[in-house]
XYZ file of C-alpha atoms in Angstrom:
631
model
C -29.511 -46.203 -16.111
C -31.378 -43.049 -15.899
C -28.922 -40.046 -17.437
C -27.810 -38.759 -13.846
C -28.259 -41.134 -11.188
C -28.486 -40.693 -7.545
C -25.115 -40.821 -5.993
C -23.214 -38.858 -3.348
C -19.665 -38.624 -2.377
C -20.712 -36.848 1.492
C -21.157 -37.879 4.825
C -23.470 -35.931 6.591
C -20.365 -35.068 8.487
C -18.926 -33.430 5.014
C -21.614 -31.593 5.250
C -21.848 -30.491 9.019
C -17.968 -29.282 8.349
C -18.760 -27.519 4.504
C -21.660 -25.709 6.384
C -20.033 -24.804 9.299
C -16.857 -23.391 7.132
C -14.735 -25.834 8.742
C -13.985 -28.697 5.396
C -10.797 -28.552 4.204
C -10.491 -31.500 1.912
C -13.715 -29.894 -0.427
C -11.419 -30.988 -3.575
C -11.546 -35.146 -2.072
C -15.560 -33.840 -2.436
C -17.181 -30.786 -4.871
C -15.905 -30.976 -8.683
C -15.882 -33.930 -10.559
C -14.456 -37.612 -9.948
C -14.339 -40.552 -11.958
C -15.501 -43.596 -10.401
C -17.581 -46.527 -10.627
C -20.995 -47.545 -9.370
C -22.659 -51.361 -10.288
C -19.890 -52.133 -12.360
C -20.503 -49.160 -14.620
C -17.727 -46.642 -15.220
C -18.261 -42.137 -15.503
C -18.055 -39.548 -13.346
C -20.030 -37.890 -10.464
C -20.532 -34.256 -10.199
C -20.850 -32.011 -7.381
C -21.284 -28.176 -7.027
C -22.308 -25.756 -4.846
C -25.017 -23.247 -6.131
C -27.139 -21.678 -3.130
C -29.366 -20.182 -5.248
C -30.244 -22.087 -8.225
C -33.637 -23.885 -9.900
C -31.304 -25.916 -11.579
C -28.376 -27.250 -12.728
C -27.107 -29.349 -15.283
C -23.665 -31.028 -17.049
C -23.288 -30.111 -20.369
C -20.434 -31.018 -22.784
C -19.498 -32.580 -25.918
C -20.924 -35.789 -24.331
C -24.322 -33.862 -24.907
C -23.990 -31.936 -27.570
C -24.164 -29.001 -24.704
C -28.262 -29.157 -23.986
C -28.883 -28.536 -20.683
C -31.920 -30.340 -20.517
C -29.938 -33.979 -20.932
C -28.196 -34.442 -17.202
C -30.054 -32.729 -14.666
C -27.908 -32.749 -11.157
C -29.769 -33.894 -8.467
C -30.102 -30.644 -5.228
C -29.457 -32.240 -1.818
C -32.565 -32.447 0.652
C -30.051 -31.044 3.641
C -29.967 -26.867 2.668
C -26.007 -27.551 1.735
C -26.887 -25.604 -1.293
C -24.729 -28.740 -3.221
C -26.288 -29.683 -6.484
C -24.930 -33.551 -7.307
C -24.686 -37.286 -9.356
C -23.320 -39.962 -10.952
C -23.473 -39.691 -15.207
C -22.306 -42.841 -16.650
C -20.287 -43.572 -19.377
C -18.289 -40.034 -19.241
C -14.587 -40.119 -18.883
C -11.145 -39.007 -18.697
C -10.737 -36.015 -21.614
C -14.192 -34.635 -21.811
C -14.787 -30.875 -21.333
C -17.756 -30.010 -19.734
C -19.384 -26.435 -17.443
C -22.781 -26.398 -15.397
C -25.687 -25.055 -16.556
C -27.516 -23.093 -14.224
C -30.916 -21.717 -13.729
C -31.103 -19.170 -10.754
C -34.364 -19.163 -8.563
C -34.640 -16.054 -10.552
C -36.039 -17.812 -13.806
C -34.636 -14.948 -15.884
C -30.993 -15.669 -14.456
C -28.809 -18.076 -16.930
C -25.376 -18.644 -16.372
C -22.951 -21.370 -17.473
C -19.801 -21.642 -15.474
C -16.296 -23.889 -15.302
C -16.407 -26.318 -11.997
C -14.465 -24.253 -9.560
C -13.258 -27.842 -8.227
C -11.888 -28.176 -11.903
C -8.608 -30.116 -11.641
C -8.106 -28.805 -15.442
C -8.576 -26.406 -18.058
C -9.102 -26.376 -21.661
C -6.018 -23.884 -23.049
C -7.384 -19.941 -23.249
C -9.037 -18.419 -24.971
C -11.415 -21.374 -24.368
C -12.846 -21.475 -21.258
C -14.487 -25.484 -20.387
C -13.202 -27.557 -17.214
C -11.641 -30.878 -18.347
C -12.220 -34.396 -16.556
C -9.011 -35.261 -15.577
C -6.941 -37.532 -12.651
C -3.619 -36.429 -12.254
C -1.712 -39.567 -12.089
C 1.294 -39.343 -11.167
C 4.266 -41.600 -8.979
C 6.085 -39.525 -6.777
C 10.302 -40.184 -6.140
C 10.820 -36.921 -3.340
C 10.592 -39.333 -0.845
C 13.822 -38.107 0.338
C 13.244 -34.362 0.111
C 9.713 -35.196 1.805
C 10.881 -36.577 4.642
C 13.813 -33.983 5.539
C 12.076 -30.794 4.205
C 10.995 -29.907 7.571
C 15.290 -29.046 8.159
C 15.837 -27.862 3.958
C 13.087 -25.554 4.925
C 13.469 -24.339 9.002
C 13.362 -20.240 9.541
C 17.071 -21.227 10.474
C 18.159 -22.219 7.421
C 18.654 -20.687 3.618
C 16.015 -19.350 1.830
C 17.104 -17.871 -0.905
C 14.046 -17.498 -4.050
C 14.376 -17.082 -7.163
C 11.264 -15.975 -8.361
C 9.527 -16.916 -11.925
C 7.295 -16.236 -14.083
C 7.054 -19.501 -16.524
C 5.699 -18.175 -19.934
C 8.553 -15.944 -20.374
C 11.673 -17.226 -18.680
C 12.814 -19.284 -22.047
C 10.923 -19.281 -25.150
C 11.774 -22.826 -27.411
C 13.557 -22.822 -31.163
C 10.107 -21.661 -32.323
C 9.324 -19.088 -29.599
C 6.767 -21.279 -28.090
C 6.667 -21.635 -23.957
C 8.256 -24.469 -22.415
C 6.761 -27.075 -21.921
C 6.513 -28.488 -18.045
C 8.650 -31.380 -19.096
C 11.115 -29.125 -20.713
C 11.336 -26.863 -17.563
C 11.744 -30.196 -15.336
C 15.281 -30.452 -17.501
C 15.716 -26.515 -18.024
C 14.831 -24.458 -14.966
C 15.652 -27.256 -12.694
C 19.345 -27.593 -13.528
C 19.418 -23.269 -13.913
C 18.193 -23.137 -10.680
C 20.042 -25.793 -8.775
C 23.598 -24.904 -10.602
C 22.870 -20.726 -9.838
C 22.536 -22.232 -5.651
C 19.384 -21.408 -5.465
C 17.575 -22.896 -2.547
C 13.584 -22.666 -3.504
C 11.862 -21.776 -6.489
C 8.327 -19.550 -6.032
C 6.668 -19.512 -9.824
C 3.715 -16.751 -10.506
C 0.628 -17.758 -10.233
C 0.038 -21.529 -11.818
C -3.702 -21.924 -11.459
C -5.662 -21.418 -14.717
C -6.148 -17.585 -15.950
C -7.773 -16.308 -18.628
C -5.444 -13.365 -19.196
C -1.765 -13.311 -19.895
C -1.503 -9.662 -19.423
C -2.569 -10.476 -15.838
C 0.476 -12.016 -15.516
C -2.180 -15.580 -13.895
C -3.102 -12.920 -10.714
C -6.286 -13.454 -11.816
C -7.548 -17.081 -11.768
C -10.476 -18.599 -12.763
C -9.305 -22.545 -12.105
C -8.116 -22.174 -8.558
C -7.487 -26.022 -8.620
C -5.527 -26.188 -12.036
C -2.715 -25.988 -12.946
C -2.902 -24.260 -16.761
C -2.817 -26.107 -19.471
C -0.464 -23.416 -21.431
C 2.330 -25.595 -19.967
C 1.032 -29.270 -19.988
C -0.967 -31.163 -18.257
C -2.032 -31.730 -14.083
C 0.351 -34.736 -13.735
C 3.418 -32.984 -16.175
C 3.362 -30.226 -13.559
C 3.584 -32.889 -10.803
C 6.930 -34.650 -12.094
C 8.229 -30.884 -12.603
C 8.031 -30.272 -8.621
C 8.913 -33.874 -8.148
C 12.378 -32.830 -10.200
C 12.755 -29.699 -8.271
C 12.572 -32.181 -4.935
C 14.946 -35.091 -6.347
C 17.284 -31.633 -6.658
C 17.006 -30.376 -3.417
C 15.419 -27.307 -4.193
C 12.241 -25.952 -2.655
C 8.517 -25.017 -4.701
C 6.610 -21.893 -3.939
C 3.511 -20.951 -5.572
C 2.067 -17.822 -5.345
C -1.609 -18.015 -4.066
C -4.358 -15.650 -4.685
C -6.969 -15.208 -2.144
C -7.160 -11.800 -2.535
C -9.550 -11.104 -5.654
C -10.578 -13.333 -9.008
C -11.752 -11.757 -12.281
C -15.360 -10.724 -13.405
C -15.545 -13.742 -16.332
C -18.013 -15.144 -17.570
C -17.068 -18.580 -16.706
C -15.574 -17.952 -13.440
C -16.580 -17.580 -9.934
C -18.717 -14.501 -10.034
C -22.203 -14.521 -9.718
C -21.704 -17.508 -10.007
C -25.337 -19.361 -9.972
C -27.386 -15.950 -9.874
C -26.385 -14.440 -6.770
C -22.964 -13.132 -5.066
C -22.369 -16.432 -4.004
C -18.227 -16.837 -3.301
C -17.645 -12.343 -3.422
C -19.208 -10.239 -1.462
C -22.664 -8.395 -1.531
C -21.381 -5.525 -0.919
C -19.705 -3.280 -3.790
C -18.177 -1.714 -1.110
C -16.078 -5.001 0.660
C -16.697 -6.823 -2.456
C -15.392 -5.363 -5.674
C -11.765 -3.586 -6.329
C -12.097 -0.345 -8.568
C -8.322 -1.194 -9.441
C -7.683 -4.493 -10.685
C -11.510 -4.172 -11.446
C -11.863 -7.547 -9.915
C -13.906 -8.922 -7.137
C -13.016 -9.914 -3.704
C -14.103 -12.698 -1.664
C -16.536 -12.530 0.756
C -14.621 -13.785 3.721
C -17.195 -13.965 6.329
C -19.444 -16.709 4.627
C -18.569 -19.954 5.731
C -18.239 -22.092 2.495
C -15.499 -19.665 1.039
C -13.640 -19.635 4.093
C -13.783 -23.094 3.486
C -12.960 -23.180 -0.392
C -10.256 -21.062 0.134
C -8.580 -23.256 2.306
C -9.135 -26.611 1.087
C -7.638 -24.728 -2.315
C -4.454 -23.805 0.236
C -4.331 -27.385 1.128
C -4.931 -29.055 -2.431
C -1.347 -27.419 -3.256
C 0.553 -28.978 0.242
C -1.294 -32.356 -0.674
C -1.724 -33.204 -3.987
C 0.984 -31.247 -5.398
C 3.880 -31.167 -2.531
C 4.294 -27.522 -2.581
C 6.656 -25.868 -0.064
C 5.316 -23.020 0.255
C 2.414 -20.221 -0.460
C 3.460 -16.863 -1.203
C -0.232 -14.490 -0.689
C -0.548 -11.860 -2.646
C -2.071 -8.945 -2.156
C -2.757 -9.124 1.822
C -2.619 -5.531 2.158
C -5.099 -5.241 0.276
C -7.417 -8.169 2.438
C -6.620 -6.814 5.759
C -7.436 -3.197 5.251
C -11.550 -1.860 3.862
C -10.277 1.620 2.801
C -7.501 -0.270 1.052
C -7.805 2.082 -2.334
C -11.084 3.687 -1.480
C -11.631 7.440 -1.287
C -14.075 8.468 1.617
C -17.101 7.154 1.614
C -16.390 4.461 -0.730
C -16.193 1.723 2.427
C -17.232 1.574 5.739
C -15.889 1.215 9.242
C -15.976 -2.377 11.341
C -17.985 -2.318 14.151
C -15.184 -1.221 16.319
C -15.249 2.098 13.868
C -11.914 1.415 12.514
C -10.725 0.306 9.007
C -9.659 -3.453 9.472
C -11.328 -6.422 7.632
C -12.373 -8.094 10.762
C -13.423 -11.443 8.161
C -10.452 -11.031 6.097
C -8.446 -11.178 9.273
C -10.184 -14.000 10.739
C -9.650 -15.785 7.358
C -6.119 -15.399 6.898
C -5.337 -16.612 10.835
C -7.146 -19.640 10.545
C -5.967 -20.300 6.998
C -2.729 -19.710 8.796
C -3.938 -22.564 10.908
C -4.834 -24.988 8.715
C -1.466 -25.134 6.954
C 0.545 -25.280 9.549
C -1.269 -27.695 11.577
C -2.002 -29.859 8.561
C 1.734 -29.968 7.542
C 4.989 -30.256 8.435
C 7.802 -28.069 6.795
C 5.979 -25.946 4.835
C 5.932 -21.857 5.162
C 3.104 -18.908 4.281
C 4.508 -16.022 2.843
C 2.907 -12.248 3.289
C 3.868 -9.859 0.438
C 1.861 -7.429 2.259
C 2.826 -3.784 2.352
C 2.093 -1.822 5.613
C 2.800 -1.790 8.954
C 0.286 -4.227 10.198
C 1.255 -5.076 13.457
C 1.701 -9.390 14.129
C 2.127 -10.534 10.636
C 4.361 -13.373 10.969
C 3.509 -13.865 15.417
C 2.135 -16.671 16.157
C -2.314 -16.834 16.006
C -2.143 -18.128 19.363
C -0.484 -14.447 20.655
C -2.370 -12.225 18.562
C -0.633 -12.742 14.998
C -1.711 -13.668 11.520
C 0.729 -16.367 11.501
C 2.474 -16.106 8.332
C 5.817 -17.706 8.921
C 7.853 -14.664 6.899
C 6.898 -11.346 5.580
C 8.389 -9.656 2.438
C 10.223 -6.785 3.397
C 8.531 -3.875 1.319
C 9.935 -0.791 3.178
C 13.690 -2.281 3.125
C 13.034 -2.764 -0.814
C 11.933 0.684 -1.501
C 14.552 2.072 0.828
C 17.822 0.554 -0.854
C 16.434 1.319 -4.291
C 16.127 4.625 -3.387
C 19.267 4.626 -2.336
C 21.244 3.273 -5.003
C 19.438 5.081 -7.368
C 21.445 8.098 -6.437
C 24.144 9.735 -7.764
C 26.550 8.109 -5.944
C 27.889 12.106 -5.168
C 24.817 12.331 -2.852
C 24.546 8.868 -1.138
C 26.794 10.342 1.624
C 23.962 12.497 2.786
C 21.559 9.522 2.550
C 23.063 6.773 4.220
C 20.348 6.069 6.448
C 18.059 4.745 3.957
C 20.115 2.214 4.400
C 20.600 2.051 7.800
C 16.995 2.598 9.091
C 15.831 -0.785 7.864
C 18.138 -2.381 11.148
C 15.724 -0.607 13.663
C 13.144 -2.911 13.026
C 14.161 -5.372 10.634
C 13.471 -7.914 14.017
C 9.886 -6.518 14.675
C 8.910 -9.455 11.380
C 10.579 -12.791 10.660
C 11.198 -10.751 6.917
C 12.043 -11.641 3.548
C 13.834 -9.213 1.312
C 12.668 -8.844 -2.316
C 13.611 -7.804 -5.381
C 10.394 -8.792 -7.148
C 8.774 -8.780 -10.834
C 6.956 -5.713 -9.316
C 10.415 -3.656 -9.414
C 11.064 -4.305 -13.248
C 8.097 -3.099 -15.240
C 5.515 -0.330 -15.953
C 8.536 2.234 -16.644
C 11.052 1.725 -13.558
C 13.647 -0.070 -15.721
C 15.116 -3.387 -14.931
C 17.206 -3.034 -11.922
C 21.217 -2.646 -13.950
C 19.188 0.074 -15.752
C 18.402 1.690 -12.191
C 21.937 2.269 -10.962
C 24.027 5.329 -11.638
C 27.050 6.253 -13.497
C 28.228 4.437 -16.802
C 27.873 0.684 -17.572
C 30.907 -0.399 -15.954
C 29.922 1.812 -12.187
C 25.773 0.138 -13.438
C 27.467 -3.684 -12.915
C 29.054 -2.324 -9.725
C 26.342 -0.951 -8.282
C 24.613 -4.393 -9.614
C 26.997 -6.411 -7.293
C 27.071 -4.291 -4.743
C 23.476 -4.017 -4.288
C 23.126 -8.103 -4.677
C 26.266 -8.370 -1.872
C 23.951 -6.554 0.151
C 21.305 -8.227 0.009
C 22.329 -11.155 0.480
C 24.658 -10.208 4.072
C 21.542 -8.141 5.228
C 19.414 -10.102 7.677
C 16.143 -11.736 6.582
C 15.474 -14.700 3.281
C 16.158 -13.726 0.014
C 13.570 -13.026 -3.279
C 15.645 -12.369 -6.465
C 13.286 -11.889 -9.982
C 14.484 -13.848 -13.074
C 16.460 -11.802 -15.459
C 18.324 -9.634 -12.024
C 20.318 -12.655 -11.594
C 22.795 -11.598 -14.736
C 21.735 -7.637 -15.058
C 18.824 -8.631 -18.283
C 18.703 -4.875 -19.317
C 15.435 -4.654 -20.659
C 12.273 -4.308 -18.279
C 10.779 -7.713 -17.944
C 8.174 -8.257 -20.813
C 5.292 -11.252 -20.168
C 5.317 -11.767 -23.618
C 9.475 -12.677 -24.257
C 12.443 -14.419 -23.448
C 14.423 -13.410 -20.812
C 17.634 -11.792 -22.602
C 19.660 -15.079 -22.300
C 22.326 -13.642 -25.218
C 23.315 -11.619 -22.865
C 25.591 -13.405 -20.686
C 28.045 -13.922 -23.747
C 29.312 -10.026 -22.458
C 32.054 -10.316 -19.570
C 29.481 -7.964 -17.167
C 26.303 -9.502 -17.406
C 28.119 -13.019 -17.278
C 29.857 -12.059 -14.290
C 27.330 -10.638 -12.106
C 25.333 -14.377 -12.804
C 28.654 -15.837 -11.175
C 28.854 -13.336 -8.167
C 25.095 -14.445 -7.575
C 25.945 -18.073 -7.906
C 29.091 -17.610 -5.074
C 26.546 -15.417 -2.925
C 23.824 -17.829 -3.049
C 26.678 -20.352 -2.008
C 28.327 -18.603 0.222
C 24.528 -17.624 1.626
C 23.770 -21.866 2.173
C 27.547 -22.699 3.710
C 27.457 -19.989 6.132
C 25.425 -20.114 9.484
C 26.594 -16.982 10.582
C 24.557 -15.799 7.331
C 20.892 -17.882 8.003
C 21.211 -19.585 11.551
C 19.681 -16.049 13.157
C 18.711 -14.165 10.626
C 15.574 -13.230 12.639
C 17.233 -12.466 15.808
C 18.854 -9.257 16.240
C 21.614 -11.617 17.849
C 22.689 -12.146 14.924
C 23.676 -8.716 13.513
C 25.639 -6.543 14.969
C 26.680 -2.887 13.687
C 30.931 -2.143 13.486
C 30.529 1.787 11.785
C 27.035 3.002 10.086
C 28.492 6.491 11.034
C 31.116 6.875 7.857
C 28.909 8.536 5.762
C 31.908 10.969 4.287
C 32.934 7.979 2.697
C 29.662 5.791 2.341
C 31.401 2.862 3.876
C 29.294 0.135 6.213
C 30.957 -2.408 7.866
C 28.627 -4.587 10.328
C 29.052 -8.400 11.476
C 26.995 -11.207 11.015
C 26.606 -14.016 13.421
C 25.798 -17.385 14.266
C 25.269 -19.705 16.911
C 29.810 -20.411 17.008
C 31.142 -17.181 16.652
C 33.838 -18.940 14.754
C 31.489 -18.772 11.709
C 31.279 -14.689 12.317
C 31.634 -13.021 9.456
C 33.217 -8.972 8.504
C 31.419 -7.490 5.940
C 32.513 -4.122 3.983
C 29.949 -2.064 2.092
C 32.120 0.959 0.002
C 29.288 2.910 -1.891
C 31.444 5.636 -4.356
C 33.277 5.028 -6.741
C 36.119 5.301 -4.875
C 38.465 3.160 -3.661
C 39.476 2.887 -0.313
C 43.028 2.234 0.729
C 44.147 1.527 4.300
C 41.147 1.588 5.522
C 40.791 0.701 9.705
C 38.463 -1.123 10.939
C 37.903 -2.546 14.342
C 38.672 -6.936 14.581
C 35.940 -8.325 16.025
C 37.352 -12.187 15.738
C 39.988 -13.617 17.835
C 42.666 -15.272 15.027
C 43.444 -15.189 11.373
C 40.842 -13.849 9.106
C 40.534 -13.296 5.559
C 38.449 -12.068 2.177
C 36.307 -15.036 1.379
C 34.214 -12.716 -1.505
C 35.050 -9.567 -2.814
C 32.769 -8.070 -5.687
C 35.466 -6.642 -6.999
C 36.895 -9.339 -7.949
C 38.227 -9.777 -12.417
C 35.799 -12.936 -12.723
C 32.740 -10.602 -11.544
C 33.684 -8.012 -14.301
C 36.110 -5.833 -10.991
C 38.381 -3.907 -11.044
C 40.956 -6.484 -9.035
C 41.156 -4.228 -5.775
C 41.575 -7.944 -3.583
C 42.906 -7.927 -0.230
C 45.227 -10.759 -0.277
C 46.706 -11.287 2.901
C 45.550 -8.848 6.336
C 47.364 -8.304 8.554
C 45.617 -7.930 12.696
C 46.710 -5.209 14.283
C 47.152 -4.507 18.239
C 45.983 -1.080 17.367
C 42.199 -0.257 18.567
C 39.926 0.927 16.541
C 35.607 0.987 16.665
C 35.962 -0.137 20.094
C 37.633 -3.108 19.326
C 41.538 -3.349 21.259
C 42.618 -5.096 17.630
C 42.282 -3.616 13.903
C 42.549 -4.449 10.522
C 43.269 -2.426 7.358
C 41.828 -3.333 3.951
C 41.305 -1.960 0.256
C 37.359 -1.635 0.146
C 37.001 -1.640 -3.827
C 34.985 1.158 -5.633
C 31.345 0.560 -5.345
C 32.203 -3.170 -3.327
C 31.649 -4.912 -1.124
C 33.711 -7.580 1.035
C 33.283 -10.592 3.047
C 35.813 -11.208 5.228
C 36.183 -14.570 7.431
């Protein structure tokens, strides 16, 4: 048998789909695949390199000699090189040695479709099969219900390398995370976990946002089947899994996608469209059919092979605009003379259509920081087709307000109320993400003004306001217990802080907020509809008090929310009573169990005295820097 046997997994139909950019299961064809031919076991390799003169598979099995295993180019102008190498099996490391049509250019590249990669700083691909027997049949059968837009959606955002370290100060493995992280997220009451990128990446300080192994879970924490086991364990505990996905850019590392076959294969050849000056990275060529097929295949791969429930798409704004972070003269308008990247917009729409047409009960979430219209509108109606969008304006305005000394808040209450003028223009997720606790911004608790007691009271109020505001929720790890230092990707969270009352109180409060969110239909049934929210009073600037109603399908489930943004308790504070019957305090951030002062409303009497346009009213005590929820 020759060193490389002629063989193909591609049909003519596959090639036609690939060339037209419509093959969305390329991971079943391209890459390395363990197969058997004529009783001989080995590996089939295929790689797209249309500008290559020759392509060889190199590895330990041939002493990295490019003359030993040369692949065969297909005859159909697809640019695909392929072949079967006998007696090369699982666990072998390999790369592609590519000679371009320009004989002076040679590249050594990791496999773009590799399922497993060497542990950085090593850069080779590994032949692998991620065998795993899934035990999440129940979750997958009712995921559509759990993951719906009218269901509670509280996300815990995690960087796996720094959530917690073991006794030797090393990463927790996927196996260890399946015990510690799953039990913690379940105990805290979150409905979903979101992983910052777990696809293979070479540079730790990138946090995973500069990928080289798009189809490989990072080897830092274990094997691909162990990552499947982690996802499976979350599902068995009724917790959805969201992955950060990065189709916006990729690094220039020598073994990566850049200049892959001696040409601008994956990146746009025009540096005005193909290079990010901020991130020193390359931008995909969204107008090239094969590149679109690569990216959409990658999205579907994680949903298909890893049972993932959602994709949070990073840096969407950088994709949408040709002038993103560019000065005049550094970008070229589109054919209509404006700054929209038409190829990228077309790609995003096709990506969302492919995701939602192929998988039930999943969501795509856009991290999009501009006022681009129709991000969550359906493609059919001219939108981008995302399920949700991060509400960046709300996040910035809210943090800006909370950072102000309380004596000045009366002059800036519109920073909070303004969000309700646009809250239902998209389906918004409210994020307090990793980006808000790095680069000198300080941790959430240390962005709060006042003494230590006020800082913690402010943070409880911040979380309470977030959970009662319309929209789904996302909090970054550490915020839920008042991490005091900025996030450092090289260190574990400061779990020792939980020995202190204030930190333990924050954690208990967030836990109770999560459970209240999940058990209160008024908090989620109409979270994307103006019918789900109503002001009682947003004009009491003098007292810095907001009162509003959250509504579901059944009026009996309506909740009344009262926020006091000053350290002065408001006693005998009268508000209109929009509900019939009795009313009681369900949650109070000033409860002593949360580290508060214990200003509770144990008995609330309904008066026939009119207030705020309602025939009846109640008098309550609003605790200092506190939020109370009545129902």
